[in-house]
Amino acid sequence: MDRISIIDPRGHNREVARRMGHQVVDLIVDHLASLDQQPVLQNRTLAGSPPPHGLAWPELAGILKDQIIPGAMQVAHPRFFGHMDSGPLWISVLADFLTAALNQNMLAWELSPLATAMERAVIDWLVRLSGLPEQAGGTLVSGGTAANLTGLLVAREHRPERRLILTSEQAHYSVAKAARVLGLGAEAVVAVPVDEDFHMDPVVLARLVQELPEPPLAVVATAGTTSTGSVDPLSAIAEVCHKYDVWLHVDAAHGGGALLSARARYRLAGIAKADSVALDPHKWMLQPKGIGVILVRDPALLHHVFNTGAPYLARTNGPISQGQFTLQGSRRWDALRLWMAWQHLGETGLAELIDQSLERTAYLSEAVASHPEFETAHTPDLNLLCFRLTGDDERTEEAQRRLVESGIGFISLTTLRGRRWFRTVLLNPSITPADIDRVLAALVS
């Protein structure tokens, strides 16, 4: 028998299931362990519709090996550093397998008592890392966009009469998305100018708050902007928000990983003064997608927004269901992958990964600064650097296109101050100085 639907609870097909699982693990490990000799991106044709009776497992496994696995964008490749993506921690990949197999539903405590306890333990850990008060709380969501939406939704519940949102010119697009979803419209988002390294200007922010015709709903500060990884001056922004009684939401979707590092957490000084914080562990914490976190200083507000009073979710015993703290209904046991990484590597091991990426960024920054063909856009705060080839935009864009087509590496492009720049994110733990040198050489060849 080479087709099974579920693993029979009486064990009749366990050996078939075991062979299938072992074969998939072997395919993945062999592929990931040889990425250095492969292109970052390969073109593959997707298999067509299966026959009515389906494909035998050996045929399907062959398609996985020859088409699906090599045809994916190889984000675990040691010369992929173009976006906030990386190969995830292996322990978290195994956790994802467990999550799918056990299929817990985080909607209700009675469906997932152990998983609920684990999610709360992870939330408590992240609250401690952020410096928020012990009574703060939150929930896991699908990613940074959902976390930012949730933070602003709670802000509006707190101040329903207010409409305007102030945020950096470099803020993530999800802030404008959230304004639309909240019914405020993108015009409710007021952009605050940035300095030469793309940080929000708190002096201009204070002046804008004073000059606005109405008090703003919230200020969104960014800890790790998407283009440059810049961290807004959180303490100074928090002072403005406190003075004028404005909700402070910190989008630390990327930069939140720096909280793990004694070397880097000073960059996020002031985050503990936020009313809500968005984190995105599938970025710098190297988790499989998608897992985001929203932390709220007063979790009762979060519960007030999402508690529906549905009779089939009413608590008869046990703690409040996590489904009463989020827009999502049925939800995966996403805490397992982050919990297993925390348990397996500890804070020290996780911090080492953060510090390594900072060291690689420093190496790249020095290499670019010393090369006559390159110019930089900013001084890096975290693990992102934007630079370009001297000359016009076309030269930079053409070099990026050649690099990607060659398969040697992958970097992305962004626009800053009206010019095109290479955008690099040194996230992947497998990146070495030799990989950086090879990509730079390819860009000028």
Short mmCIF file of C-alpha atoms in Angstrom, two decimals, residues 65-213:
data_model
loop_
_atom_site.label_atom_id
_atom_site.label_comp_id
_atom_site.label_asym_id
_atom_site.label_seq_id
_atom_site.Cartn_x
_atom_site.Cartn_y
_atom_site.Cartn_z
CA LYS A 65 12.74 15.93 -5.08
CA ASP A 66 13.03 17.11 -8.68
CA GLN A 67 10.58 20.03 -8.88
CA ILE A 68 9.19 21.36 -5.62
CA ILE A 69 12.20 21.47 -3.30
CA PRO A 70 14.75 22.82 -5.80
CA GLY A 71 12.18 25.16 -7.36
CA ALA A 72 11.51 27.05 -4.12
CA MET A 73 13.32 30.30 -3.34
CA GLN A 74 16.24 29.09 -1.26
CA VAL A 75 16.01 31.43 1.71
CA ALA A 76 18.37 29.18 3.68
CA HIS A 77 21.10 29.70 1.09
CA PRO A 78 24.27 31.27 2.57
CA ARG A 79 24.20 34.00 -0.09
CA PHE A 80 20.53 34.86 0.24
CA PHE A 81 20.40 38.16 2.09
CA GLY A 82 17.87 40.27 0.27
CA HIS A 83 14.86 40.21 2.57
CA MET A 84 13.85 39.56 6.18
CA ASP A 85 13.74 35.85 5.44
CA SER A 86 16.03 32.98 6.32
CA GLY A 87 16.13 29.27 6.70
CA PRO A 88 14.42 28.63 10.04
CA LEU A 89 15.94 26.96 13.08
CA TRP A 90 15.88 23.20 12.58
CA ILE A 91 14.40 22.59 16.02
CA SER A 92 11.51 24.86 15.02
CA VAL A 93 11.01 22.96 11.76
CA LEU A 94 10.61 19.79 13.82
CA ALA A 95 8.22 21.66 16.08
CA ASP A 96 6.18 22.69 13.03
CA PHE A 97 5.88 19.02 12.08
CA LEU A 98 4.59 18.25 15.58
CA THR A 99 2.19 21.19 15.39
CA ALA A 100 0.67 19.90 12.18
CA ALA A 101 0.50 16.31 13.43
CA LEU A 102 -1.17 17.15 16.75
CA ASN A 103 -3.44 19.80 15.15
CA GLN A 104 -4.41 21.68 18.31
CA ASN A 105 -6.94 24.52 18.05
CA MET A 106 -5.98 27.63 20.02
CA LEU A 107 -9.53 28.95 19.80
CA ALA A 108 -10.63 27.46 23.12
CA TRP A 109 -8.85 26.31 26.27
CA GLU A 110 -10.84 23.07 26.37
CA LEU A 111 -9.44 22.19 22.92
CA SER A 112 -5.82 22.96 23.82
CA PRO A 113 -5.10 23.23 27.56
CA LEU A 114 -1.39 22.38 27.29
CA ALA A 115 -0.92 24.52 24.18
CA THR A 116 -2.70 27.43 25.90
CA ALA A 117 -0.38 27.17 28.91
CA MET A 118 2.62 27.08 26.57
CA GLU A 119 1.51 30.17 24.62
CA ARG A 120 1.09 32.08 27.85
CA ALA A 121 4.55 30.99 28.99
CA VAL A 122 6.02 32.28 25.73
CA ILE A 123 4.09 35.55 26.06
CA ASP A 124 5.35 35.99 29.63
CA TRP A 125 8.90 35.41 28.42
CA LEU A 126 8.56 38.05 25.68
CA VAL A 127 6.96 40.47 28.14
CA ARG A 128 10.00 40.05 30.38
CA LEU A 129 12.42 40.55 27.50
CA SER A 130 10.65 43.74 26.44
CA GLY A 131 10.63 45.19 29.94
CA LEU A 132 6.88 45.69 30.01
CA PRO A 133 5.24 45.33 33.44
CA GLU A 134 4.63 41.81 34.69
CA GLN A 135 0.86 42.17 34.30
CA ALA A 136 1.19 42.87 30.56
CA GLY A 137 -0.03 40.18 28.22
CA GLY A 138 -0.83 39.37 24.65
CA THR A 139 -1.31 36.68 22.08
CA LEU A 140 0.29 35.11 19.04
CA VAL A 141 -1.00 36.20 15.64
CA SER A 142 -0.12 35.42 12.03
CA GLY A 143 2.65 38.02 11.65
CA GLY A 144 3.67 41.64 12.03
CA THR A 145 0.83 43.02 9.93
CA ALA A 146 -1.78 41.34 12.15
CA ALA A 147 0.13 42.46 15.25
CA ASN A 148 0.18 46.10 14.13
CA LEU A 149 -3.52 45.97 13.24
CA THR A 150 -4.33 44.49 16.64
CA GLY A 151 -2.30 47.09 18.53
CA LEU A 152 -4.04 49.94 16.72
CA LEU A 153 -7.45 48.29 17.15
CA VAL A 154 -6.89 48.19 20.91
CA ALA A 155 -5.74 51.83 20.81
CA ARG A 156 -8.96 52.80 19.08
CA GLU A 157 -11.01 50.85 21.61
CA HIS A 158 -9.21 52.88 24.28
CA ARG A 159 -9.81 56.22 22.48
CA PRO A 160 -12.71 55.67 20.05
CA GLU A 161 -13.15 59.39 19.38
CA ARG A 162 -9.66 59.78 17.89
CA ARG A 163 -8.65 59.09 14.29
CA LEU A 164 -5.14 60.22 13.35
CA ILE A 165 -2.06 57.97 13.44
CA LEU A 166 1.42 59.49 13.38
CA THR A 167 4.30 57.38 12.16
CA SER A 168 7.63 57.60 10.40
CA GLU A 169 8.01 58.16 6.67
CA GLN A 170 9.77 54.79 6.77
CA ALA A 171 7.00 52.94 8.63
CA HIS A 172 5.84 49.57 7.38
CA TYR A 173 2.96 49.57 4.91
CA SER A 174 0.85 47.61 7.40
CA VAL A 175 0.18 50.84 9.32
CA ALA A 176 -1.69 52.27 6.33
CA LYS A 177 -3.41 48.90 5.85
CA ALA A 178 -4.54 48.94 9.47
CA ALA A 179 -5.95 52.45 9.08
CA ARG A 180 -8.02 51.24 6.14
CA VAL A 181 -9.25 48.15 7.96
CA LEU A 182 -10.20 50.28 10.97
CA GLY A 183 -12.32 52.47 8.70
CA LEU A 184 -10.09 55.49 9.20
CA GLY A 185 -8.70 55.55 5.67
CA ALA A 186 -5.07 55.85 4.63
CA GLU A 187 -5.40 59.63 4.91
CA ALA A 188 -5.57 59.22 8.68
CA VAL A 189 -1.87 58.27 8.67
CA VAL A 190 0.37 61.32 9.10
CA ALA A 191 4.01 60.83 8.07
CA VAL A 192 6.70 62.23 10.36
CA PRO A 193 10.03 63.21 8.71
CA VAL A 194 13.21 61.24 9.39
CA ASP A 195 16.86 62.16 9.89
CA GLU A 196 19.79 61.21 7.64
CA ASP A 197 19.82 57.65 9.01
CA PHE A 198 16.04 57.29 8.63
CA HIS A 199 14.98 57.66 12.28
CA MET A 200 11.77 59.46 13.15
CA ASP A 201 12.46 63.01 14.36
CA PRO A 202 10.91 63.34 17.86
CA VAL A 203 11.14 67.17 17.79
CA VAL A 204 9.05 67.31 14.64
CA LEU A 205 6.72 64.70 16.13
CA ALA A 206 6.07 66.89 19.18
CA ARG A 207 5.38 69.90 16.99
CA LEU A 208 2.97 67.94 14.81
CA VAL A 209 1.06 66.64 17.84
CA GLN A 210 0.68 70.23 19.07
CA GLU A 211 -0.40 71.56 15.68
CA LEU A 212 -2.90 68.85 14.77
CA PRO A 213 -6.57 69.91 14.85
#
